[in-house]
Every structure is written in C-alpha cells, then in structure tokens.
Amino acid sequence: MQAGAQGNHVAALQRTLVNCYGQNTGGIDGIWGSATTTALRNAQRSAGVSVDGIYGPQTRNAFRWAVYLDGSFWDCVPYSQLGI
C-alpha cells in the first residue's frame, strides 16, 4: 500500500500513525496523501525499518498498531498480537 491508496485500510494505518507514533497524517480520512507518506516515513525511521514510504510486510510486522474497543482508542500492540 502506498501513496494514492484509499479506503478503510488507509484509515487504519492513519489511526496507527497518529495514536501510536504521534504523527500528523493530515487527518484520518482513508485517503493517502503526502502527509500520510511523511508520517509513515517518520514512523518507519522510529521503528527501525527501511524508510521507503511504502506500507509493506516489513513495516506491518515492525509496527505497533492502534487497537480500538467500542470505538475508543485502547492501546498500541505489536502486529503479532492482533491475531489476524
């Protein structure tokens, strides 16, 4: 997934970038624009993975993900604990 992507998966990534990495994505709107790319690059840098601005397997596995319970932010957990 990369710049230009749209949808619920992009919104989930944007929530994670905002809530777990303190990044500004330009909004959680499900539209991947330049602010989301910058936020992802910054988070990749802090997660110690290749900084390429692309959401791929290496980034997915290294990131901590925002988990929501009843629509409210709950915690940031490693991908391996999401059970998906």
Short mmCIF file of N, CA and C in Angstrom, two decimals:
data_model
loop_
_atom_site.label_atom_id
_atom_site.label_comp_id
_atom_site.label_asym_id
_atom_site.label_seq_id
_atom_site.Cartn_x
_atom_site.Cartn_y
_atom_site.Cartn_z
N MET A 1 0.86 -1.17 0.00
CA MET A 1 0.00 0.00 0.00
C MET A 1 0.91 1.23 0.00
N GLN A 2 0.50 2.23 -0.75
CA GLN A 2 1.34 3.42 -0.85
C GLN A 2 0.51 4.63 -1.25
N ALA A 3 1.19 5.74 -1.49
CA ALA A 3 0.52 6.99 -1.85
C ALA A 3 -0.50 6.74 -2.96
N GLY A 4 -1.66 7.35 -2.81
CA GLY A 4 -2.74 7.21 -3.78
C GLY A 4 -3.79 6.19 -3.35
N ALA A 5 -3.44 5.32 -2.40
CA ALA A 5 -4.40 4.32 -1.93
C ALA A 5 -5.52 5.00 -1.15
N GLN A 6 -6.68 4.35 -1.13
CA GLN A 6 -7.83 4.88 -0.38
C GLN A 6 -8.59 3.72 0.24
N GLY A 7 -9.28 4.02 1.35
CA GLY A 7 -10.15 3.02 1.95
C GLY A 7 -9.92 2.82 3.43
N ASN A 8 -10.60 1.81 3.96
CA ASN A 8 -10.54 1.53 5.39
C ASN A 8 -9.15 1.13 5.86
N HIS A 9 -8.39 0.45 5.00
CA HIS A 9 -7.03 0.05 5.38
C HIS A 9 -6.14 1.28 5.55
N VAL A 10 -6.33 2.26 4.71
CA VAL A 10 -5.56 3.50 4.84
C VAL A 10 -5.96 4.22 6.12
N ALA A 11 -7.24 4.27 6.43
CA ALA A 11 -7.69 4.91 7.67
C ALA A 11 -7.10 4.20 8.89
N ALA A 12 -7.03 2.87 8.86
CA ALA A 12 -6.44 2.12 9.98
C ALA A 12 -4.96 2.47 10.14
N LEU A 13 -4.26 2.57 9.02
CA LEU A 13 -2.85 2.97 9.08
C LEU A 13 -2.72 4.39 9.62
N GLN A 14 -3.58 5.30 9.16
CA GLN A 14 -3.53 6.68 9.65
C GLN A 14 -3.80 6.74 11.16
N ARG A 15 -4.75 5.96 11.66
CA ARG A 15 -5.02 5.93 13.10
C ARG A 15 -3.79 5.46 13.87
N THR A 16 -3.12 4.45 13.34
CA THR A 16 -1.91 3.94 13.98
C THR A 16 -0.81 4.98 13.98
N LEU A 17 -0.62 5.65 12.85
CA LEU A 17 0.42 6.68 12.78
C LEU A 17 0.17 7.81 13.76
N VAL A 18 -1.09 8.19 13.91
CA VAL A 18 -1.45 9.27 14.84
C VAL A 18 -1.34 8.80 16.29
N ASN A 19 -1.99 7.69 16.63
CA ASN A 19 -2.11 7.26 18.03
C ASN A 19 -0.89 6.55 18.58
N CYS A 20 -0.17 5.82 17.75
CA CYS A 20 0.98 5.05 18.24
C CYS A 20 2.32 5.71 17.96
N TYR A 21 2.36 6.59 16.95
CA TYR A 21 3.63 7.20 16.57
C TYR A 21 3.63 8.72 16.65
N GLY A 22 2.49 9.31 17.06
CA GLY A 22 2.42 10.75 17.24
C GLY A 22 2.61 11.55 15.97
N GLN A 23 2.24 10.98 14.83
CA GLN A 23 2.46 11.64 13.55
C GLN A 23 1.20 12.38 13.08
N ASN A 24 1.42 13.37 12.24
CA ASN A 24 0.32 14.12 11.63
C ASN A 24 0.11 13.59 10.22
N THR A 25 -1.04 12.96 9.99
CA THR A 25 -1.34 12.39 8.67
C THR A 25 -2.20 13.32 7.82
N GLY A 26 -2.51 14.49 8.34
CA GLY A 26 -3.40 15.40 7.62
C GLY A 26 -4.86 15.04 7.81
N GLY A 27 -5.12 14.12 8.72
CA GLY A 27 -6.48 13.68 9.00
C GLY A 27 -6.61 12.18 8.82
N ILE A 28 -7.60 11.60 9.49
CA ILE A 28 -7.89 10.18 9.35
C ILE A 28 -9.09 10.08 8.44
N ASP A 29 -8.79 10.12 7.14
CA ASP A 29 -9.86 10.20 6.15
C ASP A 29 -9.84 9.04 5.14
N GLY A 30 -8.88 8.12 5.30
CA GLY A 30 -8.80 7.00 4.39
C GLY A 30 -8.23 7.33 3.03
N ILE A 31 -7.66 8.52 2.89
CA ILE A 31 -7.05 8.94 1.63
C ILE A 31 -5.56 9.18 1.87
N TRP A 32 -4.73 8.44 1.19
CA TRP A 32 -3.28 8.52 1.39
C TRP A 32 -2.70 9.63 0.54
N GLY A 33 -2.38 10.74 1.21
CA GLY A 33 -1.75 11.87 0.54
C GLY A 33 -0.33 12.06 1.02
N SER A 34 0.23 13.22 0.73
CA SER A 34 1.64 13.47 1.05
C SER A 34 1.90 13.49 2.56
N ALA A 35 0.93 13.97 3.36
CA ALA A 35 1.13 14.00 4.82
C ALA A 35 1.20 12.57 5.38
N THR A 36 0.41 11.66 4.82
CA THR A 36 0.46 10.27 5.27
C THR A 36 1.80 9.65 4.90
N THR A 37 2.31 9.95 3.72
CA THR A 37 3.62 9.44 3.31
C THR A 37 4.71 9.94 4.26
N THR A 38 4.70 11.22 4.58
CA THR A 38 5.69 11.78 5.51
C THR A 38 5.57 11.13 6.88
N ALA A 39 4.33 10.98 7.36
CA ALA A 39 4.10 10.35 8.66
C ALA A 39 4.61 8.91 8.67
N LEU A 40 4.35 8.18 7.59
CA LEU A 40 4.81 6.79 7.51
C LEU A 40 6.33 6.72 7.51
N ARG A 41 6.96 7.59 6.74
CA ARG A 41 8.43 7.61 6.70
C ARG A 41 9.02 7.87 8.09
N ASN A 42 8.44 8.82 8.81
CA ASN A 42 8.91 9.12 10.17
C ASN A 42 8.73 7.92 11.09
N ALA A 43 7.58 7.26 10.99
CA ALA A 43 7.31 6.09 11.83
C ALA A 43 8.22 4.92 11.44
N GLN A 44 8.47 4.74 10.16
CA GLN A 44 9.39 3.69 9.73
C GLN A 44 10.77 3.92 10.33
N ARG A 45 11.21 5.16 10.32
CA ARG A 45 12.51 5.51 10.89
C ARG A 45 12.54 5.14 12.37
N SER A 46 11.49 5.49 13.11
CA SER A 46 11.49 5.21 14.55
C SER A 46 11.33 3.71 14.84
N ALA A 47 10.72 2.96 13.90
CA ALA A 47 10.56 1.52 14.08
C ALA A 47 11.78 0.73 13.63
N GLY A 48 12.74 1.42 12.99
CA GLY A 48 13.98 0.78 12.58
C GLY A 48 13.86 -0.08 11.33
N VAL A 49 12.92 0.28 10.44
CA VAL A 49 12.78 -0.44 9.18
C VAL A 49 13.18 0.47 8.02
N SER A 50 13.28 -0.11 6.84
CA SER A 50 13.63 0.67 5.66
C SER A 50 12.65 1.82 5.47
N VAL A 51 13.19 3.01 5.28
CA VAL A 51 12.36 4.20 5.11
C VAL A 51 12.10 4.39 3.62
N ASP A 52 10.95 3.85 3.18
CA ASP A 52 10.63 3.93 1.76
C ASP A 52 9.25 4.54 1.50
N GLY A 53 8.49 4.83 2.56
CA GLY A 53 7.18 5.43 2.38
C GLY A 53 6.15 4.48 1.83
N ILE A 54 6.46 3.19 1.84
CA ILE A 54 5.53 2.16 1.36
C ILE A 54 5.18 1.25 2.52
N TYR A 55 3.89 0.98 2.67
CA TYR A 55 3.46 0.06 3.71
C TYR A 55 3.49 -1.35 3.15
N GLY A 56 4.51 -2.11 3.54
CA GLY A 56 4.67 -3.49 3.10
C GLY A 56 4.85 -4.40 4.29
N PRO A 57 5.19 -5.66 4.06
CA PRO A 57 5.30 -6.64 5.13
C PRO A 57 6.29 -6.27 6.23
N GLN A 58 7.44 -5.71 5.86
CA GLN A 58 8.44 -5.34 6.86
C GLN A 58 7.89 -4.28 7.82
N THR A 59 7.24 -3.28 7.27
CA THR A 59 6.65 -2.22 8.10
C THR A 59 5.52 -2.79 8.94
N ARG A 60 4.62 -3.56 8.33
CA ARG A 60 3.49 -4.16 9.06
C ARG A 60 3.99 -4.94 10.27
N ASN A 61 4.99 -5.78 10.08
CA ASN A 61 5.46 -6.64 11.15
C ASN A 61 6.21 -5.87 12.24
N ALA A 62 6.81 -4.74 11.90
CA ALA A 62 7.57 -3.96 12.88
C ALA A 62 6.71 -2.98 13.67
N PHE A 63 5.59 -2.59 13.10
CA PHE A 63 4.77 -1.55 13.74
C PHE A 63 3.97 -2.06 14.93
N ARG A 64 3.70 -1.13 15.82
CA ARG A 64 2.71 -1.33 16.87
C ARG A 64 1.43 -0.71 16.33
N TRP A 65 0.31 -1.39 16.50
CA TRP A 65 -0.96 -0.99 15.87
C TRP A 65 -1.96 -0.49 16.89
N ALA A 66 -2.71 0.53 16.50
CA ALA A 66 -3.77 1.09 17.35
C ALA A 66 -4.92 0.10 17.39
N VAL A 67 -5.30 -0.28 18.59
CA VAL A 67 -6.41 -1.20 18.79
C VAL A 67 -7.55 -0.42 19.43
N TYR A 68 -8.74 -0.60 18.91
CA TYR A 68 -9.91 0.11 19.39
C TYR A 68 -10.89 -0.86 20.03
N LEU A 69 -11.50 -0.42 21.10
CA LEU A 69 -12.51 -1.21 21.79
C LEU A 69 -13.74 -0.33 21.91
N ASP A 70 -14.83 -0.77 21.34
CA ASP A 70 -16.08 0.00 21.36
C ASP A 70 -15.90 1.41 20.79
N GLY A 71 -15.05 1.53 19.77
CA GLY A 71 -14.87 2.81 19.10
C GLY A 71 -13.94 3.78 19.79
N SER A 72 -13.36 3.39 20.92
CA SER A 72 -12.44 4.26 21.64
C SER A 72 -11.03 3.68 21.58
N PHE A 73 -10.03 4.56 21.49
CA PHE A 73 -8.64 4.11 21.47
C PHE A 73 -8.33 3.34 22.73
N TRP A 74 -7.69 2.21 22.56
CA TRP A 74 -7.37 1.36 23.70
C TRP A 74 -5.88 1.23 23.94
N ASP A 75 -5.13 0.80 22.93
CA ASP A 75 -3.72 0.55 23.15
C ASP A 75 -3.00 0.39 21.81
N CYS A 76 -1.68 0.39 21.85
CA CYS A 76 -0.85 0.09 20.69
C CYS A 76 -0.19 -1.26 20.94
N VAL A 77 -0.40 -2.20 20.05
CA VAL A 77 0.12 -3.55 20.24
C VAL A 77 0.88 -3.99 18.99
N PRO A 78 1.86 -4.91 19.17
CA PRO A 78 2.56 -5.44 18.01
C PRO A 78 1.62 -6.19 17.07
N TYR A 79 1.93 -6.18 15.81
CA TYR A 79 1.12 -6.85 14.81
C TYR A 79 0.88 -8.32 15.19
N SER A 80 1.91 -8.97 15.72
CA SER A 80 1.80 -10.39 16.05
C SER A 80 0.72 -10.68 17.09
N GLN A 81 0.33 -9.67 17.87
CA GLN A 81 -0.70 -9.85 18.90
C GLN A 81 -2.10 -9.52 18.41
N LEU A 82 -2.24 -9.12 17.15
CA LEU A 82 -3.56 -8.76 16.64
C LEU A 82 -4.40 -9.98 16.30
N GLY A 83 -3.77 -11.12 16.11
CA GLY A 83 -4.50 -12.34 15.81
C GLY A 83 -5.11 -12.36 14.42
N ILE A 84 -4.49 -11.65 13.49
CA ILE A 84 -5.01 -11.66 12.11
C ILE A 84 -3.97 -12.16 11.14
#
